[in-house]
Amino acid sequence: MNLKRVEKEFAQVPMTVYGVHLLVLQPATVTHEHRERATEHCGLIFALRGEVSIRVNGARYRLTAGQAIHCSYGQYVEMNVGAEEFEGILVQYLPDEGPGLLAGLQYMSRSFSLQPGIDEGLFELLRTLCLISRQRMPDAAFRVKPLLERVLRACFHLCRRESKRSYGADVGRVGEDRLVHALADFFNRSAFLVEDVIRLAVRPGQTIAHGSLPKSGFLFAFEGEASIALDGTEYRLHPGEVCHGSEGERLVLTPCGEDRFEYVLIHYRVCYWPERDGEAFPRHFVLCPGERPRIAELVEQLHQIAVIPGKLTAFRKKELFMSVLYELLSASQHSSWGASHLEAIERTILYIHAHYAEPLSLDQLARLQGITVRQLSYWFYKIIGIRPIDYVIQYRINKASEMLTMSHTPIGEIAASVGYDDPQYFSRVYRRHTGLSPREARSKSHPARD
């Protein structure tokens, strides 16, 4: 699948949103609505947490947090939820010209998956879209469409970033972590002034060029795309990305495509340079926090207050700038592994063995190791051969089997002792993994009855 062509198709085809729905599906749920009746809309399903297996016509997809799937008009869809509750957001749409237009489209006419990754900025946009779509205010319908466009831009931007970042690219991740730490250390120990905060829009065909930048600064991209060259190094900026340039560098900025490029430029001047006992950061670089409403809100506040004179206002301006930096660096930082992948997986397994009787989630297991859900899931599968939650279930089933064959403990108590409060759900999970019900498994080992 060509991601650029998918993005271009969604950008060029006007569409009407018919519904935005929050999906909360219980474990082991199987949806039947569109198994025998074809869908009446196209749909995008974004997974926020949990896991679900989706069959679209003859194709099967496994959807986990940070992934999305597109289903087209007239397809048959079945969803089978895994061992954990699934939460997602479904966006239903059709081209403005109706479903007949889909026959001439390459991607909207079929199913495919997207990998934007787990990004709180995207999740927040999706929840906002869902909330606004439910309002009965007169302008709600007009607000849904531009917000969906923002969701799609953020999604495709994140997909591009994920496609460039392989799971094994630890060097790049550690490098970005070092950059974040170096920036935090520098602005923590230096004395500086926030000077200009400028909002600009550059039309297609225009070019901004500086032979020598008068000040250092951060450029926050909000709308459109642009090519930026700093001292000969070229970057492609999209909304949700931030570029830093230093005083004295050559800059050339050119919008890409047919849309204008809108950005906010924050200039600062360093009054005191700390001794370079820490790690220095490069003169120019790009950070990728994603489209985060909190960063946009703080930048807008800083832009509004920057033109107001006064010492107290200057103090507030510096405070806002530090808040912007904190949100930017926090969002840009990627968790690095404190030890080897194998050690992290071993610690996860030991924790599962010690706490299998307690509620366990993928988010919880990842947080304990200081890594992302995607990293844990990937390395656990690569090293152990199954997904973390599948390992939890298998370990619980093994423990339950031992108790069923070695004791006369009631099945309800066995279920509770291995982490299942509902004996009936425990029985379904046990049968799915062993082919026998708990009672049948017990009867095969000894004749005792519950």
Tab-separated table of C-alpha atoms in Angstrom:
chain	number	residue	atom	x	y	z
A	1	MET	CA	0.000	0.000	0.000
A	2	ASN	CA	1.324	3.430	-0.989
A	3	LEU	CA	0.764	5.659	2.061
A	4	LYS	CA	1.241	8.878	0.086
A	5	ARG	CA	-1.453	7.865	-2.398
A	6	VAL	CA	-3.848	6.903	0.403
A	7	GLU	CA	-3.321	10.299	2.049
A	8	LYS	CA	-3.761	12.101	-1.273
A	9	GLU	CA	-7.016	10.250	-1.995
A	10	PHE	CA	-8.481	11.153	1.401
A	11	ALA	CA	-7.377	14.780	0.948
A	12	GLN	CA	-8.919	15.128	-2.527
A	13	VAL	CA	-12.269	13.360	-2.083
A	14	PRO	CA	-14.897	15.487	-0.247
A	15	MET	CA	-16.737	13.361	2.291
A	16	THR	CA	-19.714	13.522	4.632
A	17	VAL	CA	-19.452	12.153	8.170
A	18	TYR	CA	-22.469	10.010	9.110
A	19	GLY	CA	-21.432	9.043	12.612
A	20	VAL	CA	-18.601	8.931	15.141
A	21	HIS	CA	-19.063	6.179	17.730
A	22	LEU	CA	-17.182	5.143	20.833
A	23	LEU	CA	-16.841	1.348	20.812
A	24	VAL	CA	-16.458	-0.404	24.168
A	25	LEU	CA	-16.638	-4.168	23.655
A	26	GLN	CA	-16.371	-6.723	26.434
A	27	PRO	CA	-13.853	-9.610	26.302
A	28	ALA	CA	-14.820	-12.525	24.018
A	29	THR	CA	-17.536	-10.430	22.303
A	30	VAL	CA	-18.312	-11.319	18.684
A	31	THR	CA	-20.232	-8.725	16.641
A	32	HIS	CA	-22.848	-10.027	14.206
A	33	GLU	CA	-24.411	-6.835	12.819
A	34	HIS	CA	-22.459	-6.787	9.554
A	35	ARG	CA	-21.548	-10.454	9.281
A	36	GLU	CA	-24.587	-11.152	7.108
A	37	ARG	CA	-25.590	-7.579	6.190
A	38	ALA	CA	-23.175	-5.391	4.237
A	39	THR	CA	-22.027	-2.063	5.645
A	40	GLU	CA	-23.888	1.041	4.488
A	41	HIS	CA	-20.934	3.402	4.984
A	42	CYS	CA	-17.177	3.438	4.770
A	43	GLY	CA	-15.554	3.302	8.173
A	44	LEU	CA	-12.300	3.928	9.998
A	45	ILE	CA	-11.819	2.080	13.290
A	46	PHE	CA	-9.099	3.467	15.572
A	47	ALA	CA	-8.027	1.169	18.425
A	48	LEU	CA	-7.403	2.976	21.723
A	49	ARG	CA	-6.833	-0.060	23.947
A	50	GLY	CA	-7.309	-3.788	23.969
A	51	GLU	CA	-7.226	-6.113	21.000
A	52	VAL	CA	-9.737	-7.301	18.413
A	53	SER	CA	-9.628	-9.620	15.423
A	54	ILE	CA	-11.527	-8.178	12.449
A	55	ARG	CA	-12.621	-10.084	9.368
A	56	VAL	CA	-13.511	-7.921	6.359
A	57	ASN	CA	-14.909	-10.097	3.574
A	58	GLY	CA	-12.123	-12.675	3.245
A	59	ALA	CA	-9.321	-10.607	4.824
A	60	ARG	CA	-8.373	-10.862	8.499
A	61	TYR	CA	-6.793	-8.102	10.567
A	62	ARG	CA	-5.510	-8.043	14.124
A	63	LEU	CA	-6.127	-4.611	15.611
A	64	THR	CA	-4.315	-3.433	18.755
A	65	ALA	CA	-3.886	-0.034	20.439
A	66	GLY	CA	-2.223	2.421	18.079
A	67	GLN	CA	-3.561	0.797	14.913
A	68	ALA	CA	-6.470	1.581	12.604
A	69	ILE	CA	-8.393	-0.251	9.912
A	70	HIS	CA	-10.463	1.025	6.994
A	71	CYS	CA	-13.575	-0.815	5.802
A	72	SER	CA	-15.387	0.215	2.659
A	73	TYR	CA	-19.049	0.497	1.707
A	74	GLY	CA	-20.781	-2.820	1.005
A	75	GLN	CA	-18.325	-5.053	2.868
A	76	TYR	CA	-19.070	-7.728	5.461
A	77	VAL	CA	-17.399	-7.174	8.821
A	78	GLU	CA	-17.066	-9.357	11.909
A	79	MET	CA	-15.236	-8.352	15.102
A	80	ASN	CA	-13.959	-10.851	17.662
A	81	VAL	CA	-12.662	-9.273	20.885
A	82	GLY	CA	-9.692	-10.803	22.693
A	83	ALA	CA	-9.137	-11.447	26.381
A	84	GLU	CA	-9.291	-7.764	27.353
A	85	GLU	CA	-11.986	-5.128	26.939
A	86	PHE	CA	-11.600	-3.316	23.613
A	87	GLU	CA	-12.047	0.432	23.232
A	88	GLY	CA	-12.002	2.138	19.873
A	89	ILE	CA	-13.577	4.917	17.839
A	90	LEU	CA	-15.490	4.285	14.612
A	91	VAL	CA	-15.819	7.079	12.062
A	92	GLN	CA	-18.491	6.420	9.401
A	93	TYR	CA	-18.380	8.401	6.172
A	94	LEU	CA	-19.243	8.422	2.473
A	95	PRO	CA	-17.973	10.542	-0.417
A	96	ASP	CA	-20.175	13.586	-0.952
A	97	GLU	CA	-21.071	12.233	-4.416
A	98	GLY	CA	-22.319	8.981	-2.917
A	99	PRO	CA	-21.049	5.382	-2.787
A	100	GLY	CA	-21.027	5.137	-6.600
A	101	LEU	CA	-17.848	7.223	-6.643
A	102	LEU	CA	-15.964	4.499	-4.739
A	103	ALA	CA	-15.710	2.288	-7.823
A	104	GLY	CA	-13.190	4.705	-9.310
A	105	LEU	CA	-11.103	5.047	-6.152
A	106	GLN	CA	-8.122	2.849	-5.400
A	107	TYR	CA	-8.141	2.836	-1.593
A	108	MET	CA	-11.472	4.074	-0.245
A	109	SER	CA	-13.080	1.182	-2.126
A	110	ARG	CA	-11.281	-1.516	-0.114
A	111	SER	CA	-10.034	-2.471	3.330
A	112	PHE	CA	-6.554	-1.729	4.619
A	113	SER	CA	-4.743	-1.143	7.898
A	114	LEU	CA	-2.804	1.863	9.206
A	115	GLN	CA	-0.071	1.991	11.850
A	116	PRO	CA	-0.037	5.480	13.429
A	117	GLY	CA	1.235	4.116	16.750
A	118	ILE	CA	0.087	5.015	20.251
A	119	ASP	CA	-0.088	8.804	20.371
A	120	GLU	CA	-2.051	10.683	23.034
A	121	GLY	CA	-2.388	13.704	20.746
A	122	LEU	CA	-4.209	11.614	18.132
A	123	PHE	CA	-6.298	9.872	20.810
A	124	GLU	CA	-7.331	13.246	22.238
A	125	LEU	CA	-8.375	14.474	18.795
A	126	LEU	CA	-10.436	11.318	18.281
A	127	ARG	CA	-12.211	11.671	21.637
A	128	THR	CA	-12.935	15.339	20.879
A	129	LEU	CA	-14.343	14.362	17.478
A	130	CYS	CA	-16.573	11.780	19.143
A	131	LEU	CA	-17.784	14.293	21.741
A	132	ILE	CA	-18.566	17.057	19.234
A	133	SER	CA	-20.402	14.688	16.890
A	134	ARG	CA	-22.875	13.883	19.692
A	135	GLN	CA	-23.766	17.509	20.387
A	136	ARG	CA	-27.033	18.854	19.055
A	137	MET	CA	-25.738	22.403	18.679
A	138	PRO	CA	-26.347	24.038	15.262
A	139	ASP	CA	-22.644	24.336	14.453
A	140	ALA	CA	-21.699	20.811	15.552
A	141	ALA	CA	-21.968	19.366	12.022
A	142	PHE	CA	-19.743	22.133	10.665
A	143	ARG	CA	-17.108	21.474	13.344
A	144	VAL	CA	-16.965	17.708	12.735
A	145	LYS	CA	-15.609	17.865	9.179
A	146	PRO	CA	-12.535	20.086	9.822
A	147	LEU	CA	-11.793	18.135	12.987
A	148	LEU	CA	-11.875	14.870	11.019
A	149	GLU	CA	-9.434	16.435	8.562
A	150	ARG	CA	-7.100	17.155	11.494
A	151	VAL	CA	-7.469	13.568	12.693
A	152	LEU	CA	-6.571	12.225	9.250
A	153	ARG	CA	-3.578	14.564	8.898
A	154	ALA	CA	-2.291	13.522	12.309
A	155	CYS	CA	-2.879	9.853	11.532
A	156	PHE	CA	-1.009	9.940	8.219
A	157	HIS	CA	1.793	12.022	9.743
A	158	LEU	CA	2.244	9.430	12.487
A	159	CYS	CA	2.088	6.593	9.947
A	160	ARG	CA	4.906	8.215	7.977
A	161	ARG	CA	6.953	8.566	11.143
A	162	GLU	CA	6.318	4.965	12.169
A	163	SER	CA	7.273	3.696	8.712
A	164	LYS	CA	10.652	5.410	9.008
A	165	ARG	CA	11.292	4.048	12.492
A	166	SER	CA	11.994	0.304	12.632
A	167	TYR	CA	11.592	-1.472	15.913
A	168	GLY	CA	15.292	-2.226	15.939
A	169	ALA	CA	16.363	1.358	15.391
A	170	ASP	CA	17.588	1.845	18.944
A	171	VAL	CA	20.344	4.196	17.798
A	172	GLY	CA	17.839	6.721	16.456
A	173	ARG	CA	15.638	6.461	19.545
A	174	VAL	CA	18.531	6.874	21.961
A	175	GLY	CA	19.795	9.793	19.840
A	176	GLU	CA	16.443	11.570	20.170
A	177	ASP	CA	16.371	10.872	23.902
A	178	ARG	CA	19.839	12.409	24.221
A	179	LEU	CA	18.705	15.472	22.278
A	180	VAL	CA	15.699	15.910	24.568
A	181	HIS	CA	17.873	15.568	27.675
A	182	ALA	CA	20.493	17.977	26.290
A	183	LEU	CA	17.814	20.602	25.524
A	184	ALA	CA	16.235	20.214	28.961
A	185	ASP	CA	19.625	20.577	30.646
A	186	PHE	CA	20.590	23.629	28.567
A	187	PHE	CA	17.393	25.625	29.136
A	188	ASN	CA	17.386	24.637	32.802
A	189	ARG	CA	20.881	26.019	33.414
A	190	SER	CA	21.090	28.954	30.983
A	191	ALA	CA	19.758	32.504	31.234
A	192	PHE	CA	17.722	33.585	28.227
A	193	LEU	CA	15.070	36.005	27.021
A	194	VAL	CA	12.047	35.266	24.852
A	195	GLU	CA	12.078	37.983	22.194
A	196	ASP	CA	9.672	37.584	19.258
A	197	VAL	CA	6.659	35.312	18.818
A	198	ILE	CA	5.491	35.598	15.211
A	199	ARG	CA	2.650	33.836	13.390
A	200	LEU	CA	3.176	33.617	9.638
A	201	ALA	CA	1.503	32.048	6.610
A	202	VAL	CA	3.421	31.434	3.382
A	203	ARG	CA	1.480	30.872	0.178
A	204	PRO	CA	2.388	28.204	-2.392
A	205	GLY	CA	5.038	29.504	-4.736
A	206	GLN	CA	6.510	31.871	-2.161
A	207	THR	CA	9.953	31.345	-0.650
A	208	ILE	CA	11.424	32.832	2.515
A	209	ALA	CA	15.221	33.065	2.555
A	210	HIS	CA	17.670	34.372	5.145
A	211	GLY	CA	21.385	34.537	4.414
A	212	SER	CA	21.998	34.602	8.159
A	213	LEU	CA	19.339	34.088	10.836
A	214	PRO	CA	19.317	37.077	13.228
A	215	LYS	CA	18.238	34.958	16.218
A	216	SER	CA	17.850	31.363	17.353
A	217	GLY	CA	14.342	29.998	17.508
A	218	PHE	CA	11.768	27.217	17.345
A	219	LEU	CA	9.407	26.964	14.383
A	220	PHE	CA	6.094	25.198	15.160
A	221	ALA	CA	4.275	23.891	12.056
A	222	PHE	CA	0.466	24.049	12.299
A	223	GLU	CA	-0.992	23.920	8.780
A	224	GLY	CA	0.312	22.678	5.429
A	225	GLU	CA	3.734	21.300	4.591
A	226	ALA	CA	7.037	22.967	3.856
A	227	SER	CA	10.595	22.205	2.889
A	228	ILE	CA	13.113	23.931	5.180
A	229	ALA	CA	16.840	24.031	4.503
A	230	LEU	CA	19.204	25.105	7.301
A	231	ASP	CA	22.840	25.477	6.277
A	232	GLY	CA	22.185	23.048	3.430
A	233	THR	CA	20.402	20.377	5.529
A	234	GLU	CA	16.846	19.918	4.276
A	235	TYR	CA	13.843	18.978	6.413
A	236	ARG	CA	10.230	18.304	5.383
A	237	LEU	CA	7.912	19.805	8.004
A	238	HIS	CA	4.325	18.703	8.637
A	239	PRO	CA	1.788	19.826	11.255
A	240	GLY	CA	2.860	18.541	14.673
A	241	GLU	CA	6.581	18.946	13.949
A	242	VAL	CA	8.982	21.564	15.333
A	243	CYS	CA	12.209	22.786	13.762
A	244	HIS	CA	15.035	24.569	15.598
A	245	GLY	CA	17.468	26.913	13.878
A	246	SER	CA	20.399	28.830	15.369
A	247	GLU	CA	21.598	32.381	14.957
A	248	GLY	CA	23.797	32.832	11.883
A	249	GLU	CA	22.456	29.855	9.910
A	250	ARG	CA	21.239	30.136	6.317
A	251	LEU	CA	17.521	29.381	5.950
A	252	VAL	CA	15.322	28.694	2.931
A	253	LEU	CA	11.617	27.872	3.488
A	254	THR	CA	9.307	26.788	0.650
A	255	PRO	CA	5.717	25.514	1.018
A	256	CYS	CA	4.979	22.114	-0.543
A	257	GLY	CA	1.807	21.228	-2.386
A	258	GLU	CA	-1.159	23.513	-3.023
A	259	ASP	CA	-1.859	24.633	0.576
A	260	ARG	CA	-0.286	27.513	2.412
A	261	PHE	CA	2.136	26.782	5.233
A	262	GLU	CA	1.197	28.282	8.621
A	263	TYR	CA	3.621	28.353	11.510
A	264	VAL	CA	4.591	30.160	14.700
A	265	LEU	CA	8.200	31.235	15.195
A	266	ILE	CA	9.513	31.759	18.744
A	267	HIS	CA	12.820	33.632	18.923
A	268	TYR	CA	14.994	33.535	22.035
A	269	ARG	CA	18.326	35.070	23.005
A	270	VAL	CA	20.759	33.430	25.414
A	271	CYS	CA	22.236	35.839	27.967
A	272	TYR	CA	24.335	33.323	29.873
A	273	TRP	CA	25.757	30.095	28.483
A	274	PRO	CA	26.314	27.325	31.037
A	275	GLU	CA	29.631	25.524	31.074
A	276	ARG	CA	29.552	22.717	28.534
A	277	ASP	CA	29.926	19.841	30.983
A	278	GLY	CA	26.768	18.243	29.626
A	279	GLU	CA	25.940	16.959	26.155
A	280	ALA	CA	25.598	19.736	23.533
A	281	PHE	CA	22.662	19.761	21.118
A	282	PRO	CA	23.035	20.415	17.363
A	283	ARG	CA	22.436	23.874	15.899
A	284	HIS	CA	19.480	22.682	13.841
A	285	PHE	CA	17.157	19.695	14.273
A	286	VAL	CA	13.505	18.608	14.109
A	287	LEU	CA	11.370	17.211	16.929
A	288	CYS	CA	8.142	15.274	16.298
A	289	PRO	CA	5.710	15.657	19.214
A	290	GLY	CA	2.652	15.199	16.985
A	291	GLU	CA	-0.414	17.466	16.827
A	292	ARG	CA	-1.049	18.083	20.511
A	293	PRO	CA	-3.814	20.512	21.544
A	294	ARG	CA	-1.965	21.433	24.748
A	295	ILE	CA	1.114	22.609	22.825
A	296	ALA	CA	-1.037	24.562	20.362
A	297	GLU	CA	-2.911	26.210	23.245
A	298	LEU	CA	0.288	27.277	25.032
A	299	VAL	CA	1.879	28.589	21.821
A	300	GLU	CA	-1.255	30.642	21.104
A	301	GLN	CA	-1.212	32.109	24.634
A	302	LEU	CA	2.447	32.985	24.200
A	303	HIS	CA	1.720	34.625	20.838
A	304	GLN	CA	-1.046	36.771	22.331
A	305	ILE	CA	0.929	37.934	25.349
A	306	ALA	CA	4.208	38.546	23.505
A	307	VAL	CA	3.129	41.988	22.226
A	308	ILE	CA	2.110	43.301	25.674
A	309	PRO	CA	4.835	45.410	27.334
A	310	GLY	CA	5.770	45.255	31.020
A	311	LYS	CA	8.118	43.385	33.327
A	312	LEU	CA	5.419	41.156	34.803
A	313	THR	CA	4.285	40.286	31.279
A	314	ALA	CA	7.877	39.449	30.335
A	315	PHE	CA	8.010	37.094	33.303
A	316	ARG	CA	4.754	35.442	32.180
A	317	LYS	CA	6.124	35.175	28.639
A	318	LYS	CA	9.164	33.281	29.893
A	319	GLU	CA	6.967	31.038	32.038
A	320	LEU	CA	4.796	30.153	29.030
A	321	PHE	CA	7.876	29.491	26.896
A	322	MET	CA	9.177	27.047	29.512
A	323	SER	CA	5.753	25.354	29.575
A	324	VAL	CA	5.853	25.035	25.786
A	325	LEU	CA	9.338	23.528	25.980
A	326	TYR	CA	8.301	21.076	28.677
A	327	GLU	CA	5.300	19.828	26.679
A	328	LEU	CA	7.395	19.685	23.505
A	329	LEU	CA	10.242	17.708	25.067
A	330	SER	CA	7.923	15.391	27.013
A	331	ALA	CA	5.937	14.567	23.879
A	332	SER	CA	9.062	14.103	21.750
A	333	GLN	CA	10.882	11.822	24.126
A	334	HIS	CA	10.857	8.131	23.280
A	335	SER	CA	11.383	5.667	26.068
A	336	SER	CA	14.801	4.087	25.889
A	337	TRP	CA	15.605	0.696	27.271
A	338	GLY	CA	17.399	0.903	30.624
A	339	ALA	CA	18.705	-2.632	30.110
A	340	SER	CA	18.678	-5.168	27.323
A	341	HIS	CA	15.447	-6.282	25.671
A	342	LEU	CA	15.908	-9.771	27.079
A	343	GLU	CA	16.190	-8.481	30.652
A	344	ALA	CA	13.032	-6.395	30.255
A	345	ILE	CA	11.098	-9.406	28.965
A	346	GLU	CA	12.462	-11.598	31.752
A	347	ARG	CA	11.313	-9.048	34.345
A	348	THR	CA	7.882	-8.951	32.702
A	349	ILE	CA	7.580	-12.748	32.878
A	350	LEU	CA	8.643	-12.808	36.530
A	351	TYR	CA	6.027	-10.158	37.312
A	352	ILE	CA	3.317	-12.159	35.519
A	353	HIS	CA	4.264	-15.291	37.476
A	354	ALA	CA	4.021	-13.371	40.760
A	355	HIS	CA	0.808	-11.423	39.970
A	356	TYR	CA	-1.196	-13.647	37.603
A	357	ALA	CA	-4.107	-13.700	40.064
A	358	GLU	CA	-4.443	-9.924	39.840
A	359	PRO	CA	-5.881	-7.832	36.970
A	360	LEU	CA	-3.111	-7.372	34.383
A	361	SER	CA	-3.121	-5.160	31.302
A	362	LEU	CA	-0.652	-4.543	28.516
A	363	ASP	CA	-0.399	-0.866	29.511
A	364	GLN	CA	0.452	-1.831	33.087
A	365	LEU	CA	3.138	-4.337	32.052
A	366	ALA	CA	4.721	-1.804	29.676
A	367	ARG	CA	4.746	0.979	32.285
A	368	LEU	CA	6.512	-1.285	34.777
A	369	GLN	CA	9.414	-1.620	32.332
A	370	GLY	CA	9.376	2.048	31.276
A	371	ILE	CA	8.641	1.245	27.629
A	372	THR	CA	5.731	1.619	25.234
A	373	VAL	CA	3.034	-0.966	24.632
A	374	ARG	CA	4.244	-1.460	21.059
A	375	GLN	CA	7.834	-2.056	22.204
A	376	LEU	CA	6.787	-4.589	24.835
A	377	SER	CA	4.440	-6.415	22.468
A	378	TYR	CA	7.040	-6.529	19.698
A	379	TRP	CA	10.014	-7.734	21.771
A	380	PHE	CA	7.937	-10.165	23.847
A	381	TYR	CA	6.652	-11.830	20.666
A	382	LYS	CA	10.111	-11.785	19.085
A	383	ILE	CA	11.763	-13.438	22.124
A	384	ILE	CA	8.983	-15.634	23.570
A	385	GLY	CA	6.909	-16.365	20.473
A	386	ILE	CA	3.489	-15.166	21.726
A	387	ARG	CA	1.967	-11.845	22.767
A	388	PRO	CA	2.188	-10.750	26.433
A	389	ILE	CA	-1.540	-11.043	27.158
A	390	ASP	CA	-1.662	-14.455	25.441
A	391	TYR	CA	1.185	-15.500	27.763
A	392	VAL	CA	-0.803	-14.255	30.792
A	393	ILE	CA	-3.834	-16.282	29.698
A	394	GLN	CA	-1.771	-19.400	29.008
A	395	TYR	CA	-0.047	-19.155	32.393
A	396	ARG	CA	-3.406	-18.777	34.155
A	397	ILE	CA	-4.822	-21.762	32.272
A	398	ASN	CA	-1.794	-23.888	33.236
A	399	LYS	CA	-2.189	-22.924	36.897
A	400	ALA	CA	-5.908	-23.680	36.766
A	401	SER	CA	-5.218	-27.071	35.156
A	402	GLU	CA	-2.838	-27.959	37.993
A	403	MET	CA	-5.481	-27.107	40.581
A	404	LEU	CA	-8.203	-28.981	38.686
A	405	THR	CA	-6.146	-32.170	38.548
A	406	MET	CA	-4.469	-31.943	41.975
A	407	SER	CA	-7.288	-30.717	44.219
A	408	HIS	CA	-11.036	-30.743	44.840
A	409	THR	CA	-11.257	-26.948	45.067
A	410	PRO	CA	-14.554	-25.663	43.599
A	411	ILE	CA	-14.212	-24.370	40.065
A	412	GLY	CA	-15.456	-20.895	41.057
A	413	GLU	CA	-12.647	-20.586	43.610
A	414	ILE	CA	-10.090	-21.812	41.085
A	415	ALA	CA	-11.293	-19.186	38.616
A	416	ALA	CA	-10.894	-16.417	41.207
A	417	SER	CA	-7.444	-17.671	42.234
A	418	VAL	CA	-6.118	-17.313	38.668
A	419	GLY	CA	-7.572	-13.874	37.998
A	420	TYR	CA	-11.117	-14.515	36.714
A	421	ASP	CA	-13.951	-13.172	38.852
A	422	ASP	CA	-16.616	-14.606	36.526
A	423	PRO	CA	-16.615	-18.456	36.578
A	424	GLN	CA	-18.600	-18.640	33.323
A	425	TYR	CA	-16.120	-16.434	31.491
A	426	PHE	CA	-13.288	-18.516	32.962
A	427	SER	CA	-14.959	-21.654	31.603
A	428	ARG	CA	-15.221	-20.154	28.109
A	429	VAL	CA	-11.562	-19.105	28.121
A	430	TYR	CA	-10.489	-22.499	29.451
A	431	ARG	CA	-12.427	-24.382	26.774
A	432	ARG	CA	-11.091	-22.102	24.039
A	433	HIS	CA	-7.501	-22.926	25.028
A	434	THR	CA	-7.776	-26.592	26.012
A	435	GLY	CA	-10.784	-27.918	24.109
A	436	LEU	CA	-12.360	-29.028	27.419
A	437	SER	CA	-14.498	-27.326	30.016
A	438	PRO	CA	-12.983	-27.131	33.538
A	439	ARG	CA	-15.425	-29.801	34.717
A	440	GLU	CA	-14.473	-32.115	31.828
A	441	ALA	CA	-10.774	-31.574	32.536
A	442	ARG	CA	-11.288	-32.485	36.180
A	443	SER	CA	-13.364	-35.549	35.397
A	444	LYS	CA	-10.557	-36.917	33.202
A	445	SER	CA	-8.119	-36.828	36.139
A	446	HIS	CA	-10.347	-38.055	38.990
A	447	PRO	CA	-14.065	-38.627	39.575
A	448	ALA	CA	-14.519	-35.901	42.198
A	449	ARG	CA	-17.371	-33.476	41.516
A	450	ASP	CA	-17.953	-29.862	42.455
